[in-house]
mmCIF file with all atom_site columns, N, CA and C in Angstrom:
data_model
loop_
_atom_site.group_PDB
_atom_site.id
_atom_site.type_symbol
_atom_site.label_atom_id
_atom_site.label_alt_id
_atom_site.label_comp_id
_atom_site.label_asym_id
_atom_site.label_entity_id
_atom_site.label_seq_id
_atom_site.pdbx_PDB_ins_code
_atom_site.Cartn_x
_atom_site.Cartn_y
_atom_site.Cartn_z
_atom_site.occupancy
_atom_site.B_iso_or_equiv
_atom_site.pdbx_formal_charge
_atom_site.auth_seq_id
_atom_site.auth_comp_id
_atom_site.auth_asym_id
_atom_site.auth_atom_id
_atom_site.pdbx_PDB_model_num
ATOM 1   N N  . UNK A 1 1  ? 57.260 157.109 -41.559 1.00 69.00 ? 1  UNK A N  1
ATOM 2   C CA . UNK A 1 1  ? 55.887 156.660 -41.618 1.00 69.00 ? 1  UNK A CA 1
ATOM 3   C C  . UNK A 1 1  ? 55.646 155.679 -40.471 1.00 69.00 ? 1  UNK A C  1
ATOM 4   N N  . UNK A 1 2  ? 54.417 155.695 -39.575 1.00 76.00 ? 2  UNK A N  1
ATOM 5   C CA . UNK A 1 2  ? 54.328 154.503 -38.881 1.00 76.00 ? 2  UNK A CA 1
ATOM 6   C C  . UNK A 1 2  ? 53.345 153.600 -39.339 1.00 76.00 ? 2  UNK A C  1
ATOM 7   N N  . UNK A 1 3  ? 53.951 152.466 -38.687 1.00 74.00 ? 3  UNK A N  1
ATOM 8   C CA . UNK A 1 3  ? 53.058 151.828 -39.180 1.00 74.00 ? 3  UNK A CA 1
ATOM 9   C C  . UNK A 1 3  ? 52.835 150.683 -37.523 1.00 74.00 ? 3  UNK A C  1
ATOM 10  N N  . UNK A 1 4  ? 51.679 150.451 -37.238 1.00 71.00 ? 4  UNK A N  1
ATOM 11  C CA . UNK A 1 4  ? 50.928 149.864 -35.901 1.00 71.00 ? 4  UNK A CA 1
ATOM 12  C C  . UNK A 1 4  ? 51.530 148.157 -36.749 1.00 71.00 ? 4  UNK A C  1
ATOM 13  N N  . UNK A 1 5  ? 52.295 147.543 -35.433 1.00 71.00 ? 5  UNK A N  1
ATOM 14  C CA . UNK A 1 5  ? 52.576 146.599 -35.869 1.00 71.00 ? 5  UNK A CA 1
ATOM 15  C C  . UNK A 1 5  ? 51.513 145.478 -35.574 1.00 71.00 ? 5  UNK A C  1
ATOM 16  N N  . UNK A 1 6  ? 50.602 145.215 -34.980 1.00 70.00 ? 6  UNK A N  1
ATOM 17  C CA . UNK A 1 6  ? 49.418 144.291 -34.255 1.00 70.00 ? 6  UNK A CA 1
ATOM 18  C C  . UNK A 1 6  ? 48.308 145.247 -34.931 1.00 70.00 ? 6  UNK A C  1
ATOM 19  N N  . UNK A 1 7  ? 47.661 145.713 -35.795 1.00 65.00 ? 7  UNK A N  1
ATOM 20  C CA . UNK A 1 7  ? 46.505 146.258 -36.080 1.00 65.00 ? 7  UNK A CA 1
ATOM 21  C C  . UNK A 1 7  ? 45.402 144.971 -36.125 1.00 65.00 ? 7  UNK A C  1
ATOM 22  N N  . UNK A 1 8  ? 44.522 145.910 -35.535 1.00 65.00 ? 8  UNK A N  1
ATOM 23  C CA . UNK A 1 8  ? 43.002 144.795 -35.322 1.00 65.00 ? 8  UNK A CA 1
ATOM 24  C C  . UNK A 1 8  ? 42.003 145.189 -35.873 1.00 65.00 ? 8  UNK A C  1
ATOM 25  N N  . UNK A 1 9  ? 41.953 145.320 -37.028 1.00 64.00 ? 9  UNK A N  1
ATOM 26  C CA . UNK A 1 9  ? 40.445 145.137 -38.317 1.00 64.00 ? 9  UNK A CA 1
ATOM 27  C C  . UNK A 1 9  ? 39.604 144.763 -37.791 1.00 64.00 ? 9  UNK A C  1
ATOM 28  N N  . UNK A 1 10 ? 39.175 143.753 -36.895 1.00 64.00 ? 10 UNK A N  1
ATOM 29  C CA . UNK A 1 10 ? 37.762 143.195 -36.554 1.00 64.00 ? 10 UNK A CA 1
ATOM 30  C C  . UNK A 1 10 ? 38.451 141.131 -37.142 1.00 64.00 ? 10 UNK A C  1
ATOM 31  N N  . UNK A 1 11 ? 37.914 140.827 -36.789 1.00 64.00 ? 11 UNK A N  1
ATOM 32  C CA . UNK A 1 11 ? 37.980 139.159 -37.050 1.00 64.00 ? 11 UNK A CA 1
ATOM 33  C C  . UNK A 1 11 ? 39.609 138.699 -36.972 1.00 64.00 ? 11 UNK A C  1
ATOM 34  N N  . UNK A 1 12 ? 39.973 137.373 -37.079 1.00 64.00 ? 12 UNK A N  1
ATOM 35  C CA . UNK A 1 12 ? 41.550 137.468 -37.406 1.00 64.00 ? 12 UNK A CA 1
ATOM 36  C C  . UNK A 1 12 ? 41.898 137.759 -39.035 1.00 64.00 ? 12 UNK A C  1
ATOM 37  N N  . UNK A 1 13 ? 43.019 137.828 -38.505 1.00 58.00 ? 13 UNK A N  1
ATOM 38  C CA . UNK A 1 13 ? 43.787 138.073 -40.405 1.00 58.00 ? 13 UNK A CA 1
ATOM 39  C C  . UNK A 1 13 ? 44.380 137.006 -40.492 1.00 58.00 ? 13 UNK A C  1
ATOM 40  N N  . UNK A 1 14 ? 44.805 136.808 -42.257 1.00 63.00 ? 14 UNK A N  1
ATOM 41  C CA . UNK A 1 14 ? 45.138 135.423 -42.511 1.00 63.00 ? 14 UNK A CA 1
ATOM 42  C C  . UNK A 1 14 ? 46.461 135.990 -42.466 1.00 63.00 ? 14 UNK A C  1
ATOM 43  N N  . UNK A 1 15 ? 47.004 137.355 -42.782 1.00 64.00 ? 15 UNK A N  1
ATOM 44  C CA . UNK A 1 15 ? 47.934 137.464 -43.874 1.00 64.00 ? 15 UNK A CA 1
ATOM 45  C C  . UNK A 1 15 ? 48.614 138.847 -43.223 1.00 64.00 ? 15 UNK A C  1
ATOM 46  N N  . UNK A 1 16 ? 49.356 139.363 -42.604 1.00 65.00 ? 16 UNK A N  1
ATOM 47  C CA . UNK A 1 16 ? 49.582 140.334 -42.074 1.00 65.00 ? 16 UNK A CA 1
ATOM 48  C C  . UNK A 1 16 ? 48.850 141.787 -43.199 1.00 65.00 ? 16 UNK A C  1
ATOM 49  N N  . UNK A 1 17 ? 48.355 143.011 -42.174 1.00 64.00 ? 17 UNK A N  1
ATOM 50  C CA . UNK A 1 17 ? 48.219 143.997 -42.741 1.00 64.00 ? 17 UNK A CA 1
ATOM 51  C C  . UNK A 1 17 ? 48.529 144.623 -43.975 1.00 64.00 ? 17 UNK A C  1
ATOM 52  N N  . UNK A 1 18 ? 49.928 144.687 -43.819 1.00 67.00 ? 18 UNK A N  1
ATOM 53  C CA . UNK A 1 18 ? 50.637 145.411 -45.218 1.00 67.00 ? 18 UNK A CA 1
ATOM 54  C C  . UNK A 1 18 ? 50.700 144.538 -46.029 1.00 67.00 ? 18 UNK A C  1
ATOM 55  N N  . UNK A 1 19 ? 50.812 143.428 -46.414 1.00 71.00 ? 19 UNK A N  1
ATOM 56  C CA . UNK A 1 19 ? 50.988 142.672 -47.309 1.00 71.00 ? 19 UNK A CA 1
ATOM 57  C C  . UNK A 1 19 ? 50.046 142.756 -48.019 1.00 71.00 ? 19 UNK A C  1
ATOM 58  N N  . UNK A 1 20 ? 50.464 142.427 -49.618 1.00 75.00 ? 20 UNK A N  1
ATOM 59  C CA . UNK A 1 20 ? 50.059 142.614 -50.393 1.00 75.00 ? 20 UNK A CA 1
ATOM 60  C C  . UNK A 1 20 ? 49.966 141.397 -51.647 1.00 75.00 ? 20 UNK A C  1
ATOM 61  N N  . UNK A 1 21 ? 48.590 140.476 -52.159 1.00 79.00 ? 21 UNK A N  1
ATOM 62  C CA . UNK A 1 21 ? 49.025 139.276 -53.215 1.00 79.00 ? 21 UNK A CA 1
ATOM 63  C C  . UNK A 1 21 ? 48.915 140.087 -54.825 1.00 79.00 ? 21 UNK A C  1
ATOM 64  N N  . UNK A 1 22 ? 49.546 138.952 -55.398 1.00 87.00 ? 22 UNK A N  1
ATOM 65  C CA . UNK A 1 22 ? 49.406 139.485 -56.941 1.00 87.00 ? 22 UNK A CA 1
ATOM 66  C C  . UNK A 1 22 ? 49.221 137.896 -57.425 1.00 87.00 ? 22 UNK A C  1
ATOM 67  N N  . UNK A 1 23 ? 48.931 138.168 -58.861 1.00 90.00 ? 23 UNK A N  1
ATOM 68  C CA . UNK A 1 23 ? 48.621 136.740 -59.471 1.00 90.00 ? 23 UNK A CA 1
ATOM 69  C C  . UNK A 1 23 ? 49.638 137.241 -61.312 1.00 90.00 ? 23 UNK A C  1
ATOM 70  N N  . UNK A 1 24 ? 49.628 136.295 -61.929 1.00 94.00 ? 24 UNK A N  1
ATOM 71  C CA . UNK A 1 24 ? 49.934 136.540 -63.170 1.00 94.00 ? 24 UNK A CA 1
ATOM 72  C C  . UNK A 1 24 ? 49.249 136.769 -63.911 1.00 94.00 ? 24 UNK A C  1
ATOM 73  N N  . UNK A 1 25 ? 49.804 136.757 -65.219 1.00 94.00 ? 25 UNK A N  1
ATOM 74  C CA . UNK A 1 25 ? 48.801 136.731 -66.333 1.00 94.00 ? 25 UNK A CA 1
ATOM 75  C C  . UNK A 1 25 ? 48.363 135.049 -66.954 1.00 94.00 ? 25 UNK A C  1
ATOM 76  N N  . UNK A 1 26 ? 49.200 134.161 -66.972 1.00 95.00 ? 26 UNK A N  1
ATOM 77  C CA . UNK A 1 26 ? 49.102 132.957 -67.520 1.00 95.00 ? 26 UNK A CA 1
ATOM 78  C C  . UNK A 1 26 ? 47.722 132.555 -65.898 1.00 95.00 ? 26 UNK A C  1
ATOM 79  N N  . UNK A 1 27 ? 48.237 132.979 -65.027 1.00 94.00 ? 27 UNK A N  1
ATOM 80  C CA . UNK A 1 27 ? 46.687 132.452 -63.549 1.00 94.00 ? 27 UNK A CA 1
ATOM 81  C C  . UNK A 1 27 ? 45.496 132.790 -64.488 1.00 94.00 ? 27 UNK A C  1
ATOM 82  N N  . UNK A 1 28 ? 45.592 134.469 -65.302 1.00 94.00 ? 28 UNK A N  1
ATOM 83  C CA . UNK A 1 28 ? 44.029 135.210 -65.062 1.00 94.00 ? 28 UNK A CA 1
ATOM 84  C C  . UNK A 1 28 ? 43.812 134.532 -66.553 1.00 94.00 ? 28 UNK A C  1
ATOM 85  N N  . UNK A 1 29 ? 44.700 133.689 -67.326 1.00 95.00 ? 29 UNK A N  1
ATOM 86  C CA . UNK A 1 29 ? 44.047 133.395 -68.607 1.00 95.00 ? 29 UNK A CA 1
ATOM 87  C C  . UNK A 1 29 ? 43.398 131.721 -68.274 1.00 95.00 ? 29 UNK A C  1
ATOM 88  N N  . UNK A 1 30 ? 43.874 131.181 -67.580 1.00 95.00 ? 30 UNK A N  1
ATOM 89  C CA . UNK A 1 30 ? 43.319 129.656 -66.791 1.00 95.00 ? 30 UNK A CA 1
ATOM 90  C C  . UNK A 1 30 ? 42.166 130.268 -66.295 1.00 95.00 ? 30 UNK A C  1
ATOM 91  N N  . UNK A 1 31 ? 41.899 131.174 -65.413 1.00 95.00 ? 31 UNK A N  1
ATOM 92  C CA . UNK A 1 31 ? 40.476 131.333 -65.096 1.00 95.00 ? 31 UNK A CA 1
ATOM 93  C C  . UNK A 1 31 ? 39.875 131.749 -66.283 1.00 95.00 ? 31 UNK A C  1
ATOM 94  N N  . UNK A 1 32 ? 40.466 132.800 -67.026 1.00 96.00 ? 32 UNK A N  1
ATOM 95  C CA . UNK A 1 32 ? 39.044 132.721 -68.000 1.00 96.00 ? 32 UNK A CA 1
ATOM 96  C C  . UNK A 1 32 ? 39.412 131.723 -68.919 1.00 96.00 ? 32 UNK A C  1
ATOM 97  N N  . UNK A 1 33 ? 39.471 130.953 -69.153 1.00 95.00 ? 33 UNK A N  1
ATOM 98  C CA . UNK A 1 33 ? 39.504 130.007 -69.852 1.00 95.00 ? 33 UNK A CA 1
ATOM 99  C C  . UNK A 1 33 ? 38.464 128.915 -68.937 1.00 95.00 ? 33 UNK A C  1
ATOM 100 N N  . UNK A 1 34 ? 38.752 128.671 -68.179 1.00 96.00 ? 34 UNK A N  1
ATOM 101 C CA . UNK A 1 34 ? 37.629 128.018 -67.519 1.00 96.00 ? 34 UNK A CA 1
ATOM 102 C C  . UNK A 1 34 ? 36.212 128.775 -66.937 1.00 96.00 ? 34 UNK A C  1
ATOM 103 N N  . UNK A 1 35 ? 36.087 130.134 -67.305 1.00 96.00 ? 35 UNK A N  1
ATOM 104 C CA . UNK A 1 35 ? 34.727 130.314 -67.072 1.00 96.00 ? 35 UNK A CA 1
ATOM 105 C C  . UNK A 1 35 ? 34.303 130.576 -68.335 1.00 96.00 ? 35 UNK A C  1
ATOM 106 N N  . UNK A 1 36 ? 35.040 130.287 -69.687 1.00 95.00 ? 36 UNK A N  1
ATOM 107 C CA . UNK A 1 36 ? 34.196 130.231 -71.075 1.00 95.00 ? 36 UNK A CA 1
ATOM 108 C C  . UNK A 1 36 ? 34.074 128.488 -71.247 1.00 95.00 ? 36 UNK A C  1
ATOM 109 N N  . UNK A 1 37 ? 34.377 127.626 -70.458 1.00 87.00 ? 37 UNK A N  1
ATOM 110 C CA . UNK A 1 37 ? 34.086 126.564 -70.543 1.00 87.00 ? 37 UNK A CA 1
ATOM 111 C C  . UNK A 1 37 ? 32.498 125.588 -69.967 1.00 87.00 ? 37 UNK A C  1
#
């Protein structure tokens, strides 16, 4: 597979291309917990 190591989307990137974030479950229950507040 290739993959373009410098790819240019338009604007800068914070975070290289391929990368990828995740969050937990105890993160997504603090947010809703604070938007039923």
């Amino acid at each position: 597979m290739h993959r373009n190591p410098a790819p240019l989307m338009g604007g800068s990137l914070s975070r290289p291309e391929y990368e990828r974030s995740g969050t937990s479950g105890a993160l997504v229950g603090q947010v809703l917990a604070a938007a039923r507040a």
